[in-house]
PDB file of C-alpha atoms in Angstrom:
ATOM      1  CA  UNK A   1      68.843  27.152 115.842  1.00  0.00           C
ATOM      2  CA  UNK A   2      66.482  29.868 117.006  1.00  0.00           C
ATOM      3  CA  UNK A   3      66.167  33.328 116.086  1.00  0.00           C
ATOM      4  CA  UNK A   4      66.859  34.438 119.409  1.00  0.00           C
ATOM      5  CA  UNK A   5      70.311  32.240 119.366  1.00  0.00           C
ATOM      6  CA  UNK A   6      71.382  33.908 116.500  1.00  0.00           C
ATOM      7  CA  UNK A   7      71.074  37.633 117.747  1.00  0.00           C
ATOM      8  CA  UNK A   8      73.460  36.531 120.620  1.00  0.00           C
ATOM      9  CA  UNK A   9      75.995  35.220 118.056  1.00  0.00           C
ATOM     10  CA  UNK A  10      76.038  38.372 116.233  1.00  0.00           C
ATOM     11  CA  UNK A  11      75.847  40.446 119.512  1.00  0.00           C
ATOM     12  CA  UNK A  12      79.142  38.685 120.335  1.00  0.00           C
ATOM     13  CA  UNK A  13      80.751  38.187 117.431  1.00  0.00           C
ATOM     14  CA  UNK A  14      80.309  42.384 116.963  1.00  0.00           C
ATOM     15  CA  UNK A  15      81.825  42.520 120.457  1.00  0.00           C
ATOM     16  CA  UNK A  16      84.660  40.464 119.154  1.00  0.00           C
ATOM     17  CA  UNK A  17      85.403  42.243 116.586  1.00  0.00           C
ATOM     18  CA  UNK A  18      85.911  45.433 118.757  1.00  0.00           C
ATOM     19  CA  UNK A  19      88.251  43.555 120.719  1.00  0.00           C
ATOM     20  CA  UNK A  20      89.940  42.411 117.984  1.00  0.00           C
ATOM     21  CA  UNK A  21      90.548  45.903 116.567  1.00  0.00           C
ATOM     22  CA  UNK A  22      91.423  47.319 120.419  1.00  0.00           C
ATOM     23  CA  UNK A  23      93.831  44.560 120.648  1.00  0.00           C
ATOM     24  CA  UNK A  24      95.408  45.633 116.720  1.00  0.00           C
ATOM     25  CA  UNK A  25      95.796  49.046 117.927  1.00  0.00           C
ATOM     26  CA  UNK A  26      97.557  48.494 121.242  1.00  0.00           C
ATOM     27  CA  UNK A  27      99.543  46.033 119.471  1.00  0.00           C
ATOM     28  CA  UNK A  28     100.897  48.310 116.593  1.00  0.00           C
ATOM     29  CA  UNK A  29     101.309  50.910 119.405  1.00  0.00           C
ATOM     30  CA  UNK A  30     103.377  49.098 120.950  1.00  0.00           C
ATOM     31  CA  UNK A  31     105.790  48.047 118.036  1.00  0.00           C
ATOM     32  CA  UNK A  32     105.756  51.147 117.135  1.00  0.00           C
ATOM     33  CA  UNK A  33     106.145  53.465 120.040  1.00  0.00           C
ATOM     34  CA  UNK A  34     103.617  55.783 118.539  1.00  0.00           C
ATOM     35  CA  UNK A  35     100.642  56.572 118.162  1.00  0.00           C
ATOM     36  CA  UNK A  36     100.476  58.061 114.324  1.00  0.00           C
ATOM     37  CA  UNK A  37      99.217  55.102 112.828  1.00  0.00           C
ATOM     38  CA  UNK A  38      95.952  55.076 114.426  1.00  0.00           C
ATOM     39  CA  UNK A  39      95.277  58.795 114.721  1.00  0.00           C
ATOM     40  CA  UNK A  40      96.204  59.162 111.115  1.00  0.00           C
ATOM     41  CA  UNK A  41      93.544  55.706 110.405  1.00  0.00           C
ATOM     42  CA  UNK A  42      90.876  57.834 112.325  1.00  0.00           C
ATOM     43  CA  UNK A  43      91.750  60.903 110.664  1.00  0.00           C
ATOM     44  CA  UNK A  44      90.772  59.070 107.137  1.00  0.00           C
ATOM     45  CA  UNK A  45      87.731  57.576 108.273  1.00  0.00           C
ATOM     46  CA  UNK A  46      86.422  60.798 109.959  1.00  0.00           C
ATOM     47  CA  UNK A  47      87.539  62.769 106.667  1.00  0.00           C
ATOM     48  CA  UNK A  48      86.508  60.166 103.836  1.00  0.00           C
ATOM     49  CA  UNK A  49      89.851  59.925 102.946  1.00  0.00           C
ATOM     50  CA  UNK A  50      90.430  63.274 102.006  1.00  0.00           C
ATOM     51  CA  UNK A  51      93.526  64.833 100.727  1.00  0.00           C
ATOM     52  CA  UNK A  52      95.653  67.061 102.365  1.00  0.00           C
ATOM     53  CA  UNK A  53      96.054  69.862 100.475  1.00  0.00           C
ATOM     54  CA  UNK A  54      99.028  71.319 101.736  1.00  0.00           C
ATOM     55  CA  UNK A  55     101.738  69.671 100.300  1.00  0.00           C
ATOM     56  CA  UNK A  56     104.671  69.823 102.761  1.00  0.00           C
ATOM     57  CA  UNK A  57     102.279  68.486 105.262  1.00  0.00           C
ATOM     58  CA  UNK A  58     101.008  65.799 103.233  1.00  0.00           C
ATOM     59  CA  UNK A  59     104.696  65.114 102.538  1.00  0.00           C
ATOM     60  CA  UNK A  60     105.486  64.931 106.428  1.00  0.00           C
ATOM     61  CA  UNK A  61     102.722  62.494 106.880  1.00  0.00           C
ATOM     62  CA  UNK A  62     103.494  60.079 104.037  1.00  0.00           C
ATOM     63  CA  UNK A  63     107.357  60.546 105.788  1.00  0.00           C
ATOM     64  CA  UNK A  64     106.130  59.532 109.482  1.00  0.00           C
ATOM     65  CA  UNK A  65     103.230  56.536 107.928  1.00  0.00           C
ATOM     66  CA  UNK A  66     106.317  55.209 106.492  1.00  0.00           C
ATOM     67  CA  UNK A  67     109.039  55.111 109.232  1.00  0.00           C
ATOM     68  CA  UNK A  68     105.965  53.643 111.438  1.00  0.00           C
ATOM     69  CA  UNK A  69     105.683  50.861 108.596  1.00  0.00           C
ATOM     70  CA  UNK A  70     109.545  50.383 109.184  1.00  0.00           C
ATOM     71  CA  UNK A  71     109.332  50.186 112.818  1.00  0.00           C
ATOM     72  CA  UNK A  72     106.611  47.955 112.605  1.00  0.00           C
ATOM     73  CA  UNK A  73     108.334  45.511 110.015  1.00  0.00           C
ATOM     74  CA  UNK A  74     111.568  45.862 111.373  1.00  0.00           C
ATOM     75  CA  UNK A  75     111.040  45.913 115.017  1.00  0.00           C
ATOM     76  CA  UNK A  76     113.730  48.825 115.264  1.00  0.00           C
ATOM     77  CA  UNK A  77     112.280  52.051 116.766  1.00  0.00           C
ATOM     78  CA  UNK A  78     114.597  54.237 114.990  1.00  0.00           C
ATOM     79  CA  UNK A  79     113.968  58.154 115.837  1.00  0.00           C
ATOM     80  CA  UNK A  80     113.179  59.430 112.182  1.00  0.00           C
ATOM     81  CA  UNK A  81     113.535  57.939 108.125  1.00  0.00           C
ATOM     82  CA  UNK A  82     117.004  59.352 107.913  1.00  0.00           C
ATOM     83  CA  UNK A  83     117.932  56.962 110.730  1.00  0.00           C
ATOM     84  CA  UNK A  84     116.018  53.983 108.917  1.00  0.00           C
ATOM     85  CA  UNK A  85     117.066  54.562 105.423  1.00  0.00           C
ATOM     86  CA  UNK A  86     120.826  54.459 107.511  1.00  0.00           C
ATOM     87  CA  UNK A  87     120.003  51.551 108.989  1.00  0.00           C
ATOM     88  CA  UNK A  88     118.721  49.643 106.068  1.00  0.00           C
ATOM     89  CA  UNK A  89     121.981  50.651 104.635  1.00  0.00           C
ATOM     90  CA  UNK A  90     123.617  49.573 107.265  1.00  0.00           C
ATOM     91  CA  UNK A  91     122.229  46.314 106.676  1.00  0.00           C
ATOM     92  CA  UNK A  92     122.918  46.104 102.885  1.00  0.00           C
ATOM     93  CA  UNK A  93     126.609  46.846 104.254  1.00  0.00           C
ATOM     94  CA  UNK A  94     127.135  44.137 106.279  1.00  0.00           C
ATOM     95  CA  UNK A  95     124.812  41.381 104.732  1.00  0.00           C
ATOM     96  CA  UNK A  96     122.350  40.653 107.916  1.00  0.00           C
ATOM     97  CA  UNK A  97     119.271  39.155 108.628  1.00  0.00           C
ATOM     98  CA  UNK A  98     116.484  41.442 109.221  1.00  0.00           C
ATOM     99  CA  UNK A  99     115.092  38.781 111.158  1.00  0.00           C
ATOM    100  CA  UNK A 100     118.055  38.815 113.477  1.00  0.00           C
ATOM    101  CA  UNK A 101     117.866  42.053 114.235  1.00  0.00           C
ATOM    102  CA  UNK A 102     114.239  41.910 114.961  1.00  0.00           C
ATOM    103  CA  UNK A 103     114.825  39.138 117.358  1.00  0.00           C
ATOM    104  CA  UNK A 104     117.210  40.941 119.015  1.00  0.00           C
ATOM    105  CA  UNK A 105     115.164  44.314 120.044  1.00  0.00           C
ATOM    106  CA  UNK A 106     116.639  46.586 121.972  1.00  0.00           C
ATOM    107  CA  UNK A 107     119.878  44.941 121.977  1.00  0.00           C
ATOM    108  CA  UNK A 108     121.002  46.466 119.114  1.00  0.00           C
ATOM    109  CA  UNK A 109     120.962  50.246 118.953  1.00  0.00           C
ATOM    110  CA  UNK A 110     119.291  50.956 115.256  1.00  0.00           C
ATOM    111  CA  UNK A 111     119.901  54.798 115.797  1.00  0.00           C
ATOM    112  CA  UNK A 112     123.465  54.527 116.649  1.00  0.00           C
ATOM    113  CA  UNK A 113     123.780  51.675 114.287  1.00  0.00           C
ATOM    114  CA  UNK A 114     125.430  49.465 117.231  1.00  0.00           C
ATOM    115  CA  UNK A 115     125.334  46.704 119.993  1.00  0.00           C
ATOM    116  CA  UNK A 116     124.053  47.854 123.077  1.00  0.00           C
ATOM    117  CA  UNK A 117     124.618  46.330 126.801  1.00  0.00           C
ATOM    118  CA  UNK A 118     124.824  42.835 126.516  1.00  0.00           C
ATOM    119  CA  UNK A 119     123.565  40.390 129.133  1.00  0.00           C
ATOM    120  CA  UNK A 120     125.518  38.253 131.369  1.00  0.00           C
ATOM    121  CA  UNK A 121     125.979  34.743 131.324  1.00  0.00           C
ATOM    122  CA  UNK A 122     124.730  34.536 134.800  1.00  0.00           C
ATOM    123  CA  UNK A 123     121.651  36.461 133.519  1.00  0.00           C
ATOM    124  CA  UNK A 124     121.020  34.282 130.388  1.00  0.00           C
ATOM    125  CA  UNK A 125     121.477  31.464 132.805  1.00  0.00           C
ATOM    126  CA  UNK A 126     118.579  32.878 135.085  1.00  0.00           C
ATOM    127  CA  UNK A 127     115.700  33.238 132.400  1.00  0.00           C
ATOM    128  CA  UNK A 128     116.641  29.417 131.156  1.00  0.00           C
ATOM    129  CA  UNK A 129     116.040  28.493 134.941  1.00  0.00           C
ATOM    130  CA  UNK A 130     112.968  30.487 135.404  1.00  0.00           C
ATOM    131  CA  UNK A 131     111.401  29.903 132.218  1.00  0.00           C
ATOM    132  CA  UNK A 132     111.548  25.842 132.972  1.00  0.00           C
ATOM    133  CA  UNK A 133     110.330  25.667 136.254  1.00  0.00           C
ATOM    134  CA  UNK A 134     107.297  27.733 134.919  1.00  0.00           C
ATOM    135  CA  UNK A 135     106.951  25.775 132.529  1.00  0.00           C
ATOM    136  CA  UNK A 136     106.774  22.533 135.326  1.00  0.00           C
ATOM    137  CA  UNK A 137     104.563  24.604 137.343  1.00  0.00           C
ATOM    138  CA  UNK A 138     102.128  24.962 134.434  1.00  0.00           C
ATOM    139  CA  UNK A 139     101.901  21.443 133.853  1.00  0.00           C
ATOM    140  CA  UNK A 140     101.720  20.320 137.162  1.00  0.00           C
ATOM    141  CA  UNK A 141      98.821  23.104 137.494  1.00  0.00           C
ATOM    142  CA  UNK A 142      97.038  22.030 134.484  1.00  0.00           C
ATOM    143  CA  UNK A 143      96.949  18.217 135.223  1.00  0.00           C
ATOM    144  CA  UNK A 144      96.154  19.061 139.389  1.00  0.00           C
ATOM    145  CA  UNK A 145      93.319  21.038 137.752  1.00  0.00           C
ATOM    146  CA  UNK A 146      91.820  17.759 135.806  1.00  0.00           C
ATOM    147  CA  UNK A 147      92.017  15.959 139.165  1.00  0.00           C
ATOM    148  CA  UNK A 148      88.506  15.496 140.352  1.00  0.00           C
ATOM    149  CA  UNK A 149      89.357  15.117 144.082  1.00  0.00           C
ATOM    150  CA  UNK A 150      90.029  18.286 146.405  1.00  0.00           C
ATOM    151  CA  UNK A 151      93.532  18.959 148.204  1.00  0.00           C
ATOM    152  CA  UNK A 152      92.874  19.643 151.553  1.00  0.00           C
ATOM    153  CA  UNK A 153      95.114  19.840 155.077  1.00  0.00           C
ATOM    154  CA  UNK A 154      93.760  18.776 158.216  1.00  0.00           C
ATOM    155  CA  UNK A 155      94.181  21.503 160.735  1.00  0.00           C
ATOM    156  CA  UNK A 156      94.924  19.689 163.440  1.00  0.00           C
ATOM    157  CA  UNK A 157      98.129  17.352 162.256  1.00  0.00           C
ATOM    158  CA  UNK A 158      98.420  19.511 159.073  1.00  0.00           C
ATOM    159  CA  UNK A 159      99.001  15.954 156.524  1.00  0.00           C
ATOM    160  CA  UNK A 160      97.823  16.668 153.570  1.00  0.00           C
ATOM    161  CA  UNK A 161      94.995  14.741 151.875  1.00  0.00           C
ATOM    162  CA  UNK A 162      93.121  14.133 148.024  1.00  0.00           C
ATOM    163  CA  UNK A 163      89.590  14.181 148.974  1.00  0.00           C
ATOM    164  CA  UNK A 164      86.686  12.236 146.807  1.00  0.00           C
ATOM    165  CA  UNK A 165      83.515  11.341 147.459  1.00  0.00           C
ATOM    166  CA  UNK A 166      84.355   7.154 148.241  1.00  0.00           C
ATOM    167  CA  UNK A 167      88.379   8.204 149.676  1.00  0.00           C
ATOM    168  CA  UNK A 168      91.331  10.107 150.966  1.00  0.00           C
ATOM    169  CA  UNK A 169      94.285   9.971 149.892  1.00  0.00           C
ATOM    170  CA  UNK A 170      97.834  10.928 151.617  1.00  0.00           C
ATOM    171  CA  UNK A 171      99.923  13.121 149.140  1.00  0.00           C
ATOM    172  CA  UNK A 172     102.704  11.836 148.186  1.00  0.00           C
ATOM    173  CA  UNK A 173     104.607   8.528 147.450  1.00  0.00           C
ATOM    174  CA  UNK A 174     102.553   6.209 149.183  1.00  0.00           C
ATOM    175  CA  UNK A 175     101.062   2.878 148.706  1.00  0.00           C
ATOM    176  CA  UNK A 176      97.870   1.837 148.079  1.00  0.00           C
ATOM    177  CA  UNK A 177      96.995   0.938 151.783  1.00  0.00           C
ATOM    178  CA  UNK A 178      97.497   4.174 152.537  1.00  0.00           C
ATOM    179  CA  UNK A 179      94.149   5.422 150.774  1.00  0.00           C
ATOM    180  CA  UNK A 180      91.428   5.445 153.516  1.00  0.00           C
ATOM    181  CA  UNK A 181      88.034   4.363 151.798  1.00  0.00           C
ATOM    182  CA  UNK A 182      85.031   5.651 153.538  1.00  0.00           C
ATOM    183  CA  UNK A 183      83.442   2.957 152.886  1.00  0.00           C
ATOM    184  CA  UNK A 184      85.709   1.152 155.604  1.00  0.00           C
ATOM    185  CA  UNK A 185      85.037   3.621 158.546  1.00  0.00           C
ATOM    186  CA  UNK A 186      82.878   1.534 160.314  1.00  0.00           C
ATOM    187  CA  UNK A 187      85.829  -1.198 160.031  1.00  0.00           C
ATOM    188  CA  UNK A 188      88.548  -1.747 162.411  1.00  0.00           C
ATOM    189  CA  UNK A 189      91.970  -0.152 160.808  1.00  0.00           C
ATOM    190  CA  UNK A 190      94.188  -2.658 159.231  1.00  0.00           C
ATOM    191  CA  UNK A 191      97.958  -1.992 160.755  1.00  0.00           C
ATOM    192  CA  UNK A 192      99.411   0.040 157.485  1.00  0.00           C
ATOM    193  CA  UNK A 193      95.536   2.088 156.656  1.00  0.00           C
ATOM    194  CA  UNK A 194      96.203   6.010 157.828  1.00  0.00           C
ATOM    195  CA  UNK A 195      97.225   6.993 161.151  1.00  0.00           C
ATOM    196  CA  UNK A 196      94.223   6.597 163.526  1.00  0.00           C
ATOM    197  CA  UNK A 197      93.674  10.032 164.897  1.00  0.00           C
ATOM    198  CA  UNK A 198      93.604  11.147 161.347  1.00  0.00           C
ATOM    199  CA  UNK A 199      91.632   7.939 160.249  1.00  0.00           C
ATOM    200  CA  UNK A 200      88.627   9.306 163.087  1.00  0.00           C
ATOM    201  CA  UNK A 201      89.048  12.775 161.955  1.00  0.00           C
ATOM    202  CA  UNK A 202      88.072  12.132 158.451  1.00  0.00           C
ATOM    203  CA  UNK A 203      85.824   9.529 159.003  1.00  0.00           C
ATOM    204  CA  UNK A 204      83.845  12.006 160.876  1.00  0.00           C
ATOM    205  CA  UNK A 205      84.260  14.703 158.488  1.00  0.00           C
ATOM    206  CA  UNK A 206      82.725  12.241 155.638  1.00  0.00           C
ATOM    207  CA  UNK A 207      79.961  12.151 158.023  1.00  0.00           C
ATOM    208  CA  UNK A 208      78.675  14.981 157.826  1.00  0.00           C
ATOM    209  CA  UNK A 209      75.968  15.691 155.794  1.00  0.00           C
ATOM    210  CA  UNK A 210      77.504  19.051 154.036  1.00  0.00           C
ATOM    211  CA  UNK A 211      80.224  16.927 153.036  1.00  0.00           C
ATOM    212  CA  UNK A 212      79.700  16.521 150.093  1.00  0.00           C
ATOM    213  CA  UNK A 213      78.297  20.383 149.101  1.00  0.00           C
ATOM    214  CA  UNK A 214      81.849  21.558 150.584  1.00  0.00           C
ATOM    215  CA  UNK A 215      83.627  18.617 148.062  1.00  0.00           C
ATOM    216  CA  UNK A 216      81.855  20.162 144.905  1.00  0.00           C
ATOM    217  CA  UNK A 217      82.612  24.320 146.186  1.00  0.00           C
ATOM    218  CA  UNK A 218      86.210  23.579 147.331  1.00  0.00           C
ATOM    219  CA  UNK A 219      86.862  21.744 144.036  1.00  0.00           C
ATOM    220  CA  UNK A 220      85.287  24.780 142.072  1.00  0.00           C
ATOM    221  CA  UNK A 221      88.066  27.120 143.988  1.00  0.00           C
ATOM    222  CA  UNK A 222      90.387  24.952 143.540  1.00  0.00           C
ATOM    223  CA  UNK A 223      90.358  24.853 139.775  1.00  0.00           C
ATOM    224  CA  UNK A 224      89.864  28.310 139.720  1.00  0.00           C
ATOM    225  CA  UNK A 225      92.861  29.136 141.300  1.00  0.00           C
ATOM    226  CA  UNK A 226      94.987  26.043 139.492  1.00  0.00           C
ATOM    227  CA  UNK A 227      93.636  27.814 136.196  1.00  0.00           C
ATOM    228  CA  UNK A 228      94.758  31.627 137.366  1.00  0.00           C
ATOM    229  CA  UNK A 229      97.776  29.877 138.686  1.00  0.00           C
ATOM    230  CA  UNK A 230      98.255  28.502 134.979  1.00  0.00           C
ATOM    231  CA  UNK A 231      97.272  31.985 133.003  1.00  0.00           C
ATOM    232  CA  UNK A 232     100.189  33.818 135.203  1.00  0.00           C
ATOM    233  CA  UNK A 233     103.008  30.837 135.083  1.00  0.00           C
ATOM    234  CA  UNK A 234     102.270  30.284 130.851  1.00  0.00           C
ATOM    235  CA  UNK A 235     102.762  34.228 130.262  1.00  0.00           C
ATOM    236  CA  UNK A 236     105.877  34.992 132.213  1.00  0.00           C
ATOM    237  CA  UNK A 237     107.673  31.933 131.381  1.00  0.00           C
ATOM    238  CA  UNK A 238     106.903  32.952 127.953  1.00  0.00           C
ATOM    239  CA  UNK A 239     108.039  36.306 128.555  1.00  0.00           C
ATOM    240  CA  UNK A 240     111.123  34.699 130.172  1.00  0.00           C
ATOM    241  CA  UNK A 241     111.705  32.401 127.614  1.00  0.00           C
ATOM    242  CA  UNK A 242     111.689  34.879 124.968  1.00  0.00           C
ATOM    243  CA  UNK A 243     114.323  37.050 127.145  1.00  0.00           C
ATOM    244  CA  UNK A 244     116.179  34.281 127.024  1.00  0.00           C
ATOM    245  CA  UNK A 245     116.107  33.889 123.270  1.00  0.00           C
ATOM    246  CA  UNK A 246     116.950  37.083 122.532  1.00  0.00           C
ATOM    247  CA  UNK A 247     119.777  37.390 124.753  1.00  0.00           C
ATOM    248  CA  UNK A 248     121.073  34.431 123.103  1.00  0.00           C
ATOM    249  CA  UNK A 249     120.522  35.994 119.376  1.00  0.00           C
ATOM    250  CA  UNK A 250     122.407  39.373 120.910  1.00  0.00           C
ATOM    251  CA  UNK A 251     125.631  37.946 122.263  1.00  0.00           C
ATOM    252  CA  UNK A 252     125.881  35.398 118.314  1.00  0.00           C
ATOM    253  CA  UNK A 253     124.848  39.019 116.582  1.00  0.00           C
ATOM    254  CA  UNK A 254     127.639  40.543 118.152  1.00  0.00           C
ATOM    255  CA  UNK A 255     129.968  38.085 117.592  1.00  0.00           C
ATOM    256  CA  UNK A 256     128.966  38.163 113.915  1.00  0.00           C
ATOM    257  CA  UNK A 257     129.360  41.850 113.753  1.00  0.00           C
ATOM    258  CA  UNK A 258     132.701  42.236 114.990  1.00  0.00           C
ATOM    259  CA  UNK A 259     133.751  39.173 112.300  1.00  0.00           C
ATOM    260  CA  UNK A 260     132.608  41.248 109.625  1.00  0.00           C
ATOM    261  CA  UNK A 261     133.548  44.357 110.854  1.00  0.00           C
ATOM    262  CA  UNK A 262     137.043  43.071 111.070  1.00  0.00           C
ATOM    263  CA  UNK A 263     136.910  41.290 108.032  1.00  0.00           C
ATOM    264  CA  UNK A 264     136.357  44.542 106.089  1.00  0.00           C
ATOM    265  CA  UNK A 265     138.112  47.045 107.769  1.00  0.00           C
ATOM    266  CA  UNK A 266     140.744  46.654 110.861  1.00  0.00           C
ATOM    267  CA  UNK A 267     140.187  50.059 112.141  1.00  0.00           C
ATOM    268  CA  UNK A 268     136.416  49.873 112.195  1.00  0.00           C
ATOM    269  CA  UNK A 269     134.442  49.023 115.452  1.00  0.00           C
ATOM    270  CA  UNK A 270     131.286  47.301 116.230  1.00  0.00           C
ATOM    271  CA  UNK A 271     130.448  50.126 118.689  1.00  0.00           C
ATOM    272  CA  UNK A 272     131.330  52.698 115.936  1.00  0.00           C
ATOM    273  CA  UNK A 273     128.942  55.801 116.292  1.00  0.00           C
ATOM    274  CA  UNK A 274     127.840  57.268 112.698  1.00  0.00           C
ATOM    275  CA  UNK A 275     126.950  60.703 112.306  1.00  0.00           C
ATOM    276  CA  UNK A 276     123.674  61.862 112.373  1.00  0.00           C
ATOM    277  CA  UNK A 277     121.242  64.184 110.503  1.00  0.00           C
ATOM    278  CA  UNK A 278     120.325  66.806 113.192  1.00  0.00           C
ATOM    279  CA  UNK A 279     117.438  67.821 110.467  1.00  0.00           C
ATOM    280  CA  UNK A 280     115.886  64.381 110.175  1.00  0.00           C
ATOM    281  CA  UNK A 281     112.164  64.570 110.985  1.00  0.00           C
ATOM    282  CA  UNK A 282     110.669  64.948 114.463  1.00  0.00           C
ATOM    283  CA  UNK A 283     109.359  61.678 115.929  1.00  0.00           C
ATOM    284  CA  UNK A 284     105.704  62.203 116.662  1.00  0.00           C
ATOM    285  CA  UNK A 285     104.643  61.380 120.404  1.00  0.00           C
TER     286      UNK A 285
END
């Protein structure tokens, strides 16, 4: 390994890292609906770490770095720490899985302490659908995208063909008679080989010296776009998918809550709205 190949390593493994960090940030901004934690992280740096002297601000911000740590960890975006240290009460109460609740998201209102609006069936039933035939469409993309012939459609009967450098092929359920090998144009057409007029047309297109140079570019685009194709149908069926899970956790959370509830007191409700502390501490934006 030369010295020059290891400057580009570190010159984009440093570039990594930044991305890294950007991507940390975004993501903890996003869990957390804030953006505290990483003003307050470039606050230290800039500052050595300093102190804050005065002590009900230092208070405040050792108040807000811990209800982001709670959002964070909980995946609740309650308003202020009296509404988590109510929450985690809450929890204690009525024996549940933090990791139930996290699933759930916004299902489950952690400021009011309650279910929220929970999804249809009909609903539940749509992000199962969607998610699978993205999923389908992501394998069918990612093996198409391994294929080393082109799919092309001839313009004038508009059949569709896999093109290679020795064949074409009809799509679809066909035999192997159907394949026209190039290597047979000069041949007379057996009775079951590809309709003639088709036959002629790509006999003529194999031809052609820039055959070959348009094979190799229109298989380049055509990966391409089978791998962009791939990216976008992996991510929403993901995101779909994960709807769908959640959903799913709400409506057996909600059925669990309203056991319990009942179990413990007849007159208590699942949608039951606690009081809250109008002095808790002001969510930072």
């Amino acid at each position: 390994m030369s010295p020059d190949h290891l400057t580009a390593l570190a010159g984009g493994t440093s570039l990594l890292i930044v991305l890294l960090v950007a991507l940390g940030w975004l993501w903890i901004y996003r869990k957390t609906g804030s953006s505290h934690a990483s003003a307050m992280r470039i606050w230290r740096v800039l500052t050595g770490g300093r102190e804050i002297a005065d002590k009900a601000i230092r208070d405040y911000i050792e108040e807000q770095d811990g209800l982001m740590a709670f959002r964070l960890g909980s995946g609740m975006r309650v308003r202020s720490a009296e509404h988590a240290r109510r929450a985690i009460c809450f929890i204690a109460k009525h024996d549940l899985s933090p990791d139930r609740l996290r699933q759930v998201g916004d299902y489950f209102d952690a400021n009011e302490l309650k279910m929220g609006k929970l999804p249809s069936f009909w609903y539940r039933v749509w992000l199962f659908f969607s998610a699978t035939v993205l999923a389908g469409l992501f394998l069918v993309a990612g093996f198409t995208a391994l294929e080393q012939r082109t799919l092309v459609s001839l313009k004038q009967t508009g059949s569709w063909y896999w093109l290679s450098q020795t064949s074409a092929e009809p799509v679809g359920p066909v035999n192997e008679s159907a394949r026209l090998w190039f290597s047979a144009c000069s041949e007379a057409p057996a009775a079951t080989a590809t309709y003639t007029s088709e036959r002629e047309i790509l006999c003529s297109i194999r031809r052609d010296p820039a055959y070959l140079d348009y094979l190799i570019e229109t298989l380049r685009g055509q990966r391409i776009a089978l791998v962009f194709l791939m990216v976008i149908s992996f991510f929403v069926a993901i995101w779909q998918w994960r709807d769908f899970l959640r959903s799913t956790a709400a409506i057996r959370l909600e059925k669990e809550l309203s056991e319990k509830l009942a179990a413990t007191s007849p007159d208590e409700s699942v949608n039951a709205e606690p009081a809250v502390d109008d002095s808790a501490a002001i969510d930072p934006a």
